[in-house]
XYZ file of C-alpha atoms in Angstrom:
679
model
C 231.915 115.925 245.073
C 231.957 112.437 246.589
C 228.701 111.025 247.841
C 227.960 111.119 251.531
C 225.430 109.349 253.704
C 223.916 105.877 253.633
C 225.195 103.643 250.828
C 223.528 100.320 251.693
C 220.718 98.929 253.840
C 219.523 95.419 254.616
C 216.378 93.716 255.866
C 213.527 91.378 255.015
C 212.040 92.070 251.572
C 209.053 89.804 252.310
C 207.895 90.773 255.815
C 204.823 89.213 257.362
C 201.762 91.428 257.624
C 201.190 92.607 261.171
C 204.710 91.798 262.359
C 207.221 94.528 263.163
C 210.239 94.259 260.846
C 213.470 96.156 261.456
C 215.731 97.316 258.631
C 219.300 98.407 259.252
C 222.154 100.401 257.736
C 225.033 98.180 256.646
C 227.331 100.616 254.842
C 228.104 104.336 254.590
C 229.731 106.171 251.710
C 233.474 106.503 252.454
C 233.298 110.317 252.263
C 230.731 110.469 255.078
C 232.316 112.145 258.133
C 232.481 109.918 261.203
C 230.378 112.370 263.192
C 227.549 112.007 260.663
C 227.543 108.205 260.640
C 224.768 108.161 263.165
C 221.682 106.058 262.523
C 219.598 108.407 264.671
C 219.840 111.067 261.962
C 218.867 108.812 259.055
C 215.449 109.190 257.418
C 213.596 106.021 256.449
C 210.957 106.720 253.803
C 208.389 104.335 252.329
C 207.349 104.591 248.668
C 204.474 102.736 246.971
C 204.533 101.262 243.477
C 201.769 102.701 241.314
C 199.973 101.135 238.355
C 202.317 102.845 235.875
C 205.340 101.214 237.520
C 206.629 104.350 239.230
C 207.143 104.698 242.973
C 205.668 107.669 244.811
C 205.961 108.515 248.467
C 203.423 107.270 250.988
C 204.458 110.215 253.185
C 205.477 107.682 255.837
C 208.858 108.816 257.124
C 210.747 107.857 260.260
C 213.900 109.453 261.552
C 216.278 107.169 263.403
C 214.017 104.112 263.275
C 213.956 101.477 260.560
C 211.138 99.432 262.092
C 207.943 99.071 260.055
C 204.734 97.076 260.501
C 202.661 96.504 257.363
C 198.867 96.230 257.633
C 196.742 93.659 255.844
C 195.923 95.930 252.910
C 199.684 96.200 252.238
C 199.909 92.597 251.042
C 198.294 93.655 247.762
C 201.035 96.200 247.027
C 204.756 96.568 246.395
C 206.771 99.137 248.328
C 210.262 100.604 248.236
C 211.971 101.470 251.501
C 214.872 103.901 251.324
C 217.247 105.239 253.955
C 219.087 108.502 253.446
C 220.944 111.169 255.349
C 220.328 114.002 252.895
C 218.116 113.117 249.912
C 216.670 109.846 248.550
C 218.562 108.391 245.578
C 215.598 106.484 244.164
C 217.460 103.268 243.357
C 220.451 101.125 244.247
C 221.580 99.534 247.512
C 220.080 102.349 249.612
C 216.679 100.869 248.726
C 214.844 97.610 249.362
C 211.802 96.594 247.343
C 209.258 95.102 249.725
C 206.360 92.737 249.085
C 204.474 92.170 252.372
C 203.252 88.601 252.791
C 200.033 87.423 254.442
C 200.477 85.900 257.864
C 199.471 82.361 258.594
C 198.112 83.283 262.029
C 195.015 85.513 262.261
C 195.434 88.363 264.746
C 193.591 91.309 266.250
C 196.261 93.996 266.151
C 194.498 96.968 267.686
C 191.174 98.121 269.139
C 190.311 101.816 269.268
C 187.240 103.863 270.137
C 185.794 106.554 267.868
C 183.082 109.201 267.857
C 180.372 109.199 265.182
C 182.523 111.468 263.000
C 185.259 108.771 263.001
C 187.668 110.822 265.109
C 189.351 108.937 267.998
C 187.809 109.381 271.443
C 188.043 108.333 275.076
C 185.372 110.464 276.800
C 181.767 110.104 275.623
C 178.241 111.255 276.416
C 175.435 108.972 277.617
C 173.349 110.253 274.705
C 175.622 109.391 271.778
C 176.837 106.455 269.755
C 180.333 105.084 270.118
C 182.193 103.165 267.430
C 184.639 100.410 268.341
C 187.132 99.697 265.549
C 189.273 96.544 265.410
C 192.300 96.395 263.088
C 193.100 92.795 262.143
C 195.306 90.699 259.881
C 194.320 87.542 258.025
C 190.747 87.736 259.308
C 188.949 89.171 256.270
C 185.373 87.852 256.115
C 185.474 86.522 259.690
C 183.154 87.623 262.479
C 184.370 89.229 265.683
C 182.536 89.552 268.965
C 182.465 93.044 270.513
C 181.506 93.300 274.208
C 180.768 96.606 275.945
C 180.991 96.295 279.710
C 181.147 98.518 282.756
C 184.298 98.700 284.841
C 182.485 99.681 288.014
C 185.454 99.599 290.369
C 185.069 99.270 294.114
C 185.125 102.524 296.054
C 182.992 104.509 293.622
C 179.866 103.966 295.699
C 178.330 101.715 293.061
C 177.865 97.999 292.685
C 181.219 96.323 293.198
C 180.610 93.946 290.309
C 181.486 94.755 286.709
C 178.560 94.290 284.367
C 178.088 93.392 280.730
C 176.125 96.089 278.897
C 175.839 94.761 275.341
C 177.470 92.483 272.765
C 177.680 92.883 268.984
C 179.005 90.992 265.990
C 180.886 92.611 263.112
C 182.552 91.167 260.016
C 186.140 92.042 259.122
C 186.288 93.780 255.728
C 188.901 93.303 253.005
C 191.075 96.000 254.568
C 191.248 94.071 257.838
C 188.857 96.342 259.749
C 185.695 95.522 261.704
C 183.510 98.203 263.300
C 180.665 97.882 265.813
C 178.475 100.745 267.056
C 177.132 100.978 270.592
C 174.343 103.289 271.719
C 175.615 104.480 275.086
C 172.060 105.204 276.236
C 172.010 101.498 277.107
C 174.550 102.167 279.840
C 172.266 104.876 281.228
C 169.294 102.478 281.112
C 171.329 99.870 282.930
C 172.142 102.336 285.681
C 168.454 103.147 286.007
C 167.686 99.444 286.364
C 170.096 99.406 289.293
C 168.173 102.242 290.904
C 170.550 105.074 289.983
C 168.611 108.064 288.698
C 171.581 110.449 288.542
C 174.592 108.437 287.351
C 177.957 110.128 287.389
C 181.127 109.147 285.504
C 181.212 105.588 284.195
C 184.383 103.738 283.195
C 183.952 101.085 280.524
C 185.808 98.632 278.301
C 185.199 97.213 274.857
C 186.620 93.714 274.427
C 186.899 92.247 270.936
C 187.271 88.477 270.560
C 187.743 86.022 267.725
C 186.832 82.370 268.166
C 188.441 79.683 265.981
C 186.686 80.264 262.669
C 183.241 79.577 264.190
C 180.321 81.947 264.582
C 180.182 82.934 268.226
C 177.060 83.423 270.269
C 175.536 86.828 270.895
C 172.186 87.994 272.150
C 172.074 90.740 269.508
C 170.640 89.213 266.354
C 169.936 92.457 264.507
C 173.249 94.318 264.580
C 171.905 97.234 262.533
C 169.007 97.878 264.892
C 170.267 97.566 268.466
C 167.223 99.306 269.916
C 165.003 96.415 268.786
C 166.854 94.063 271.146
C 165.863 94.054 274.826
C 168.647 95.267 277.115
C 170.892 92.488 278.356
C 170.205 91.601 281.947
C 173.375 92.432 283.887
C 175.352 89.443 285.124
C 177.530 89.832 288.222
C 181.204 88.920 287.942
C 182.666 86.673 290.608
C 185.585 88.183 292.483
C 188.973 87.212 291.063
C 192.159 86.657 293.053
C 194.446 89.672 292.921
C 197.301 87.636 291.477
C 195.257 86.273 288.595
C 197.381 87.819 285.857
C 199.071 84.814 284.260
C 198.154 83.743 280.723
C 195.339 81.255 280.545
C 196.405 77.815 279.370
C 194.688 76.225 276.380
C 193.259 73.450 278.489
C 189.527 72.824 278.747
C 188.090 74.609 281.807
C 185.453 73.199 284.065
C 181.830 73.656 282.931
C 181.316 76.431 285.473
C 184.413 78.418 284.481
C 183.939 81.935 283.109
C 187.169 81.701 281.089
C 186.838 80.177 277.596
C 189.390 77.617 276.412
C 192.236 79.003 274.302
C 193.255 77.384 271.048
C 196.698 75.844 270.993
C 199.259 77.908 269.083
C 196.941 80.919 269.013
C 197.852 84.536 269.901
C 195.427 84.285 272.841
C 197.427 81.391 274.281
C 200.419 83.719 274.560
C 198.519 86.609 276.141
C 197.435 87.167 279.749
C 193.751 87.226 280.551
C 191.789 90.090 279.114
C 190.209 92.555 281.524
C 186.891 90.989 280.637
C 188.126 87.540 281.665
C 189.911 88.840 284.727
C 186.748 90.586 285.912
C 184.693 87.456 285.272
C 182.254 88.894 282.739
C 179.648 86.220 281.955
C 177.839 86.226 278.605
C 174.084 85.784 278.442
C 174.450 82.430 276.734
C 176.129 80.655 279.624
C 177.467 77.715 277.635
C 178.676 79.660 274.576
C 182.219 78.291 274.974
C 181.196 74.633 274.785
C 182.037 74.336 271.074
C 184.399 77.286 270.649
C 187.976 78.201 271.501
C 189.292 81.717 271.991
C 191.845 82.539 269.280
C 192.676 86.205 269.956
C 191.375 89.274 271.758
C 191.938 93.022 272.049
C 190.581 95.733 274.344
C 190.187 99.477 274.704
C 188.795 101.575 277.554
C 186.826 104.807 277.767
C 184.738 107.036 280.022
C 181.147 108.259 279.898
C 180.383 111.594 281.573
C 176.918 113.159 281.937
C 178.439 116.611 281.329
C 180.134 115.572 278.076
C 178.358 117.122 275.048
C 177.527 114.504 272.402
C 179.442 114.537 269.118
C 177.119 115.591 266.341
C 176.844 113.326 263.348
C 177.440 115.587 260.322
C 174.424 116.682 258.324
C 173.498 114.528 255.377
C 173.940 111.239 257.177
C 176.330 108.490 256.174
C 176.369 106.216 253.186
C 178.437 103.224 252.120
C 180.766 103.538 249.159
C 183.289 101.116 247.681
C 186.816 102.508 247.452
C 189.585 100.282 246.048
C 187.708 97.123 246.844
C 186.892 97.868 250.474
C 183.718 99.143 252.088
C 184.285 102.490 253.761
C 182.000 105.040 255.359
C 181.502 108.373 253.640
C 179.226 111.271 254.381
C 177.978 114.637 253.195
C 178.415 117.505 255.634
C 176.048 119.772 253.712
C 178.952 122.270 253.365
C 179.047 122.672 257.153
C 182.728 121.708 257.338
C 183.792 122.762 253.838
C 186.740 125.138 253.485
C 185.594 128.236 251.646
C 186.304 131.806 250.635
C 187.568 133.909 253.541
C 189.206 131.006 255.401
C 192.916 130.981 256.139
C 195.301 128.104 256.948
C 198.421 126.261 255.804
C 196.129 123.667 254.233
C 194.782 126.395 251.950
C 198.340 127.352 250.995
C 198.937 123.764 249.883
C 195.730 123.817 247.852
C 196.820 127.056 246.174
C 200.183 125.487 245.296
C 199.006 122.078 244.115
C 196.163 123.425 241.978
C 198.051 126.483 240.701
C 197.667 125.193 237.143
C 193.885 125.509 237.264
C 193.538 129.185 236.447
C 196.783 130.357 238.034
C 197.421 131.302 241.649
C 200.082 132.310 244.154
C 201.056 130.307 247.281
C 199.028 132.300 249.789
C 197.426 130.793 252.893
C 194.205 132.707 252.200
C 191.144 131.327 250.413
C 190.690 134.149 247.920
C 188.411 134.651 244.947
C 191.198 133.217 242.795
C 191.210 130.140 245.025
C 187.451 129.756 244.664
C 187.667 130.015 240.868
C 190.595 127.585 240.865
C 188.581 125.014 242.849
C 185.600 125.432 240.531
C 187.797 124.816 237.499
C 189.313 121.729 239.154
C 185.860 120.400 240.074
C 184.517 121.013 236.570
C 187.453 119.859 234.449
C 189.182 117.184 236.521
C 186.642 115.897 239.039
C 183.664 116.329 236.696
C 181.335 117.133 239.595
C 179.107 120.172 240.194
C 181.410 123.079 240.976
C 180.775 125.054 244.169
C 184.270 126.418 244.791
C 184.467 124.842 248.259
C 186.831 122.183 249.588
C 185.767 119.045 251.424
C 187.112 115.517 251.659
C 186.231 114.653 248.079
C 188.306 117.575 246.761
C 191.257 116.761 249.034
C 191.251 113.157 247.845
C 190.975 114.271 244.226
C 194.020 116.537 244.650
C 196.008 113.565 245.968
C 194.829 111.436 243.042
C 195.696 114.177 240.555
C 199.174 114.579 242.030
C 199.898 110.847 241.874
C 198.599 110.528 238.322
C 200.731 113.280 236.768
C 204.344 113.125 237.917
C 207.439 115.302 237.386
C 210.885 114.130 236.237
C 213.449 116.034 238.302
C 216.376 114.668 236.292
C 215.172 116.818 233.401
C 214.825 119.870 235.623
C 218.371 119.820 237.012
C 221.118 122.165 235.863
C 223.401 120.544 233.272
C 226.479 122.674 233.980
C 228.423 119.793 235.513
C 229.654 121.954 238.390
C 226.703 122.529 240.729
C 224.633 119.760 242.320
C 221.729 120.479 239.986
C 220.163 123.513 241.627
C 222.903 126.101 242.070
C 224.604 126.833 245.365
C 222.577 129.674 246.873
C 224.961 132.363 245.654
C 224.254 136.038 244.960
C 221.187 136.601 247.101
C 220.322 140.290 246.934
C 222.613 140.888 243.947
C 221.301 141.969 240.550
C 222.529 142.139 236.970
C 221.159 145.669 236.979
C 218.743 147.650 239.096
C 217.033 145.794 241.919
C 214.044 144.038 240.359
C 213.430 140.285 240.358
C 213.962 139.994 236.600
C 217.666 140.675 237.211
C 218.052 138.973 240.598
C 221.174 136.759 240.412
C 220.149 134.664 243.423
C 220.441 130.938 242.773
C 217.258 129.805 244.497
C 217.360 126.437 246.352
C 215.434 124.448 243.747
C 212.520 125.126 241.415
C 209.316 126.845 242.517
C 206.594 124.405 243.615
C 203.786 126.370 241.965
C 205.610 126.155 238.647
C 206.179 122.400 238.906
C 202.657 121.750 240.200
C 201.184 123.678 237.291
C 203.133 121.436 234.910
C 200.892 118.590 236.107
C 197.927 120.647 234.888
C 199.644 121.173 231.533
C 199.933 117.393 231.163
C 196.302 116.930 232.204
C 194.936 119.479 229.746
C 197.129 118.133 226.942
C 195.587 114.706 227.560
C 192.127 116.245 227.642
C 192.751 118.194 224.412
C 194.279 115.260 222.532
C 196.207 117.114 219.818
C 199.583 117.243 221.554
C 201.476 115.462 224.314
C 204.254 116.474 226.667
C 207.805 115.594 225.617
C 210.154 116.846 228.325
C 211.532 119.736 230.333
C 214.148 120.898 227.864
C 215.648 123.448 230.230
C 214.962 123.781 233.936
C 217.557 125.106 236.357
C 220.514 127.044 234.935
C 223.098 128.315 237.403
C 225.818 130.880 236.676
C 228.099 128.146 235.275
C 225.577 126.916 232.705
C 226.597 127.418 229.060
C 223.457 129.436 228.285
C 224.111 131.810 231.188
C 227.732 132.274 230.150
C 226.555 133.071 226.640
C 223.715 135.371 227.675
C 223.259 136.060 231.409
C 219.585 135.739 232.394
C 218.255 134.847 235.825
C 214.790 133.403 235.156
C 216.095 129.855 235.082
C 217.641 130.087 238.538
C 214.579 128.308 239.927
C 211.782 130.412 238.454
C 211.354 129.131 234.885
C 210.851 126.062 232.711
C 211.346 125.507 228.988
C 209.189 122.705 227.603
C 209.121 120.531 224.486
C 205.963 118.987 223.049
C 204.908 116.266 220.621
C 202.386 116.156 217.841
C 201.175 112.861 216.375
C 204.545 112.286 214.683
C 206.870 113.036 217.593
C 208.631 116.147 218.852
C 207.253 119.221 217.104
C 209.346 122.326 216.439
C 206.737 124.198 214.477
C 206.227 127.746 215.677
C 202.528 127.446 214.864
C 202.247 124.462 217.227
C 203.925 126.404 220.028
C 201.524 129.282 219.467
C 198.555 126.910 219.636
C 199.784 125.244 222.833
C 200.394 128.608 224.512
C 196.949 129.876 223.570
C 194.837 126.736 224.065
C 196.595 125.351 227.149
C 198.596 128.005 229.012
C 196.416 131.052 228.331
C 193.101 129.248 228.520
C 193.620 126.950 231.501
C 196.639 128.216 233.476
C 195.690 131.878 233.118
C 199.232 132.656 231.914
C 199.970 136.131 230.547
C 202.507 137.452 228.048
C 206.054 138.771 228.358
C 206.051 139.791 232.039
C 203.503 142.592 231.803
C 201.326 141.379 234.711
C 202.215 140.660 238.334
C 201.659 137.556 240.506
C 200.728 135.260 237.647
C 202.469 132.830 235.315
C 204.094 134.601 232.379
C 204.932 133.225 228.939
C 207.782 134.255 226.680
C 206.331 134.957 223.244
C 207.742 133.883 219.900
C 208.500 137.521 219.187
C 210.742 137.743 222.241
C 212.546 134.494 221.485
C 210.696 131.265 222.428
C 210.310 129.741 218.985
C 210.347 125.948 219.103
C 209.616 125.559 222.796
C 207.324 127.020 225.458
C 208.881 129.108 228.225
C 206.896 130.130 231.296
C 207.949 131.357 234.713
C 207.020 132.864 238.088
C 209.463 135.758 238.091
C 206.613 138.288 238.416
C 205.410 136.751 241.689
C 205.618 139.165 244.616
C 208.690 138.596 246.790
C 206.585 137.087 249.598
C 205.716 134.261 247.192
C 209.354 133.713 246.219
C 210.564 132.746 249.675
C 213.003 129.837 249.872
C 210.377 127.495 251.356
C 208.578 127.421 248.006
C 211.551 125.941 246.111
C 212.252 122.195 245.949
C 214.889 119.840 244.556
C 213.121 116.467 244.479
C 209.745 114.840 243.996
C 209.332 114.046 247.700
C 209.629 117.701 248.682
C 207.356 118.736 245.826
C 204.610 116.286 246.762
C 204.829 116.749 250.532
C 202.262 114.977 252.682
C 199.011 113.818 251.163
C 196.289 116.456 251.406
C 194.135 114.180 253.552
C 196.995 113.422 255.964
C 197.883 117.113 256.205
C 194.247 118.066 256.771
C 193.892 115.532 259.583
C 197.135 116.756 261.122
C 195.812 120.331 261.073
C 192.503 119.325 262.670
C 190.196 119.178 259.624
C 188.769 115.777 260.596
C 185.164 116.582 259.693
C 186.271 118.119 256.408
C 188.136 114.944 255.454
C 185.101 112.784 256.247
C 182.827 114.671 253.859
C 182.419 113.320 250.335
C 179.608 115.658 249.324
C 179.505 116.160 245.571
C 181.014 112.767 244.795
C 184.445 111.457 243.887
C 186.592 112.510 240.933
C 185.709 110.935 237.585
C 188.760 111.992 235.568
C 189.891 109.474 232.953
C 192.754 111.528 231.537
C 196.237 110.040 231.974
C 199.796 111.289 231.762
C 200.609 111.008 228.049
C 204.236 112.128 228.327
C 206.161 110.697 225.407
C 209.846 111.405 225.336
C 211.647 111.661 222.017
C 214.194 108.866 222.352
C 215.614 109.363 218.868
C 218.735 111.345 219.672
C 219.626 113.857 217.004
C 223.147 115.200 217.030
C 221.987 118.590 215.761
C 220.197 119.126 219.093
C 223.313 118.334 221.124
C 225.658 120.954 222.520
C 227.974 120.234 219.581
C 225.146 120.688 217.108
C 224.154 123.958 218.743
C 227.725 125.248 218.492
C 227.786 124.509 214.762
C 224.395 126.156 214.288
C 225.555 129.188 216.266
C 228.570 129.497 213.998
C 226.480 129.218 210.861
C 223.986 131.793 212.179
C 226.646 134.352 213.103
C 226.110 133.675 216.835
C 222.506 134.892 216.738
C 220.801 132.679 219.334
C 217.226 133.239 218.152
C 218.165 132.712 214.516
C 220.066 129.620 215.630
C 216.927 128.111 217.111
C 215.077 128.541 213.857
C 217.439 126.033 212.235
C 215.890 123.237 214.312
C 212.609 123.154 212.438
C 213.629 121.230 209.332
C 214.832 122.812 206.078
C 215.644 126.492 206.742
C 217.615 129.209 205.009
C 219.637 131.365 207.401
C 221.948 134.079 206.083
C 221.862 132.439 202.647
C 222.868 129.101 204.193
C 220.510 126.155 203.693
C 220.635 123.886 206.761
C 219.299 120.325 206.406
C 218.952 118.071 209.456
C 220.252 114.510 209.421
C 220.994 111.899 212.034
C 224.593 110.750 212.450
C 223.735 107.371 210.942
C 222.196 109.014 207.897
C 225.264 111.169 207.327
C 227.601 108.206 207.754
C 225.545 106.273 205.229
C 225.551 109.198 202.839
C 229.363 109.445 203.075
C 229.326 112.944 201.677
C 231.097 114.355 204.723
C 233.524 112.312 206.784
C 235.060 114.885 209.129
C 232.030 117.000 210.010
C 228.568 116.068 211.177
C 226.723 118.659 209.167
C 225.630 118.854 205.565
C 225.451 122.434 204.375
C 224.467 123.276 200.834
C 225.482 126.822 200.015
C 223.060 128.403 197.574
């Protein structure tokens, strides 16, 4: 079938950090219907290049919009942007590799207000701390001035002037972020100084300013101990003309002006006056602008209400930790916000899917005893932290790390029939080879089960941890009704519910039955909780050597209850398998406090994906080689597989394996690619 959808995109491969860059569709595949050639239906997805050279999704997707703005931290990374109508192709002209470039002009991109638990906020209590967060570009290591001031508008029955409450300095970190904390009790104290003993709602602003690479004045010397600094004496703002909304010019103002000069060519020179300037806020050091020029500013507003309950800082306090070269705040909630046994949510379902290979589990949304044991195993084996069976931010981040470290090759998992698109066509739902049990269900599921693929990551991890073997490849994934193996012997496990796997020993691909037995016992039985030959329900099941899996490992999810075999659990590509990051999903579902907790510490796993594919192609493992072996073994499939282990005697026929080059060199057989010595 001819390709449809986007065939080519264009745009800047070296965008400037902090500047919005728009990418566009330039060509469609000819087979794309005219009605579908609509940019509003196109998905734009951003992938990030990892240390192993592979690209994995950032979970940043936009539908209908190809405009992206890269933050300062992005300039250290390489990205791939892809546009698609149906599924990402992973390479070619539908992709652009992007290397964000640092900007020459420092900017303050955004100012936002946060509660003490780092969640965004606009309404605060007089008795709590507020965090002001400035997102910047090209300002790492520079100091910003944060000003908290009251917007005491006329008509509220209060002083008509707007008053400065407090100023702070904060340094921009390597991620382009600066944060200042304000104790809002100061605003209450200021009201008391004005004679108000029962203040009502107070509107306020935080203005953040950067001044031409020079340290700017502030009356707060000890930023970390604001209570040690006497409250700033309020300064009245002179009334401003109502039409004073034009951008200030970078000319030097008069000595009595409340508006600082603006540097030529700066972002501030292109902006109108800030609310702080427009209201005439005067700093305590009246001549602070004498040697400085305003380069850029940003603002955000909020409200303080006496009836607003204060946000509680999570138990355990906050500590500073270094993550990927930047200083970030972490905390320990003392298990107050941890997800635990008895809880229920879609986040828990994702945990049960992504960690299914740690003891075995089904994709339920309930935190069961199996979930608790699974988390403990993950904490003990992968994270190497004390196991408590509960989930907080450190576990969520470790799951994301684990998922990115051990990837899945979907090209190996696709059906090789040459007729379907790789994962069947959804035929035969509710139809069975015999009876009406799942083992004989002919339904071609829409992909491969996520729990199965996720558990394969655990197989790779434990192989790396064990050290004796490594993963080779998925030798057989999806097999639809047109696949040669199905036509030869109809079985339905591989219609999305099973994987056959090859493994390596120290010398390359191993076909030894004893090695397969060891891998099943020491990896699948021990760590995945897999059982044998479909005798137990709702767990991974292995096919034993006795039943037929001789030189490979077969395991599947066919014994899962039907509720865990719904279509939503089957996927066709790595993006759908990975989904959103656990942290992003948790925040989306409201688990903000959970994400902030790093109690127990971060993951310390050193194991890596040791997948080593056998690139030496041997003709005897091709379809042609299998046909010859089938003929020589009287069409006995299991006997046929035994011929792949080296020198074997089958039905009095000695089969010796050679590569094509070896046989050509030997010149004993010119017409056939097999050397058979008949005893």
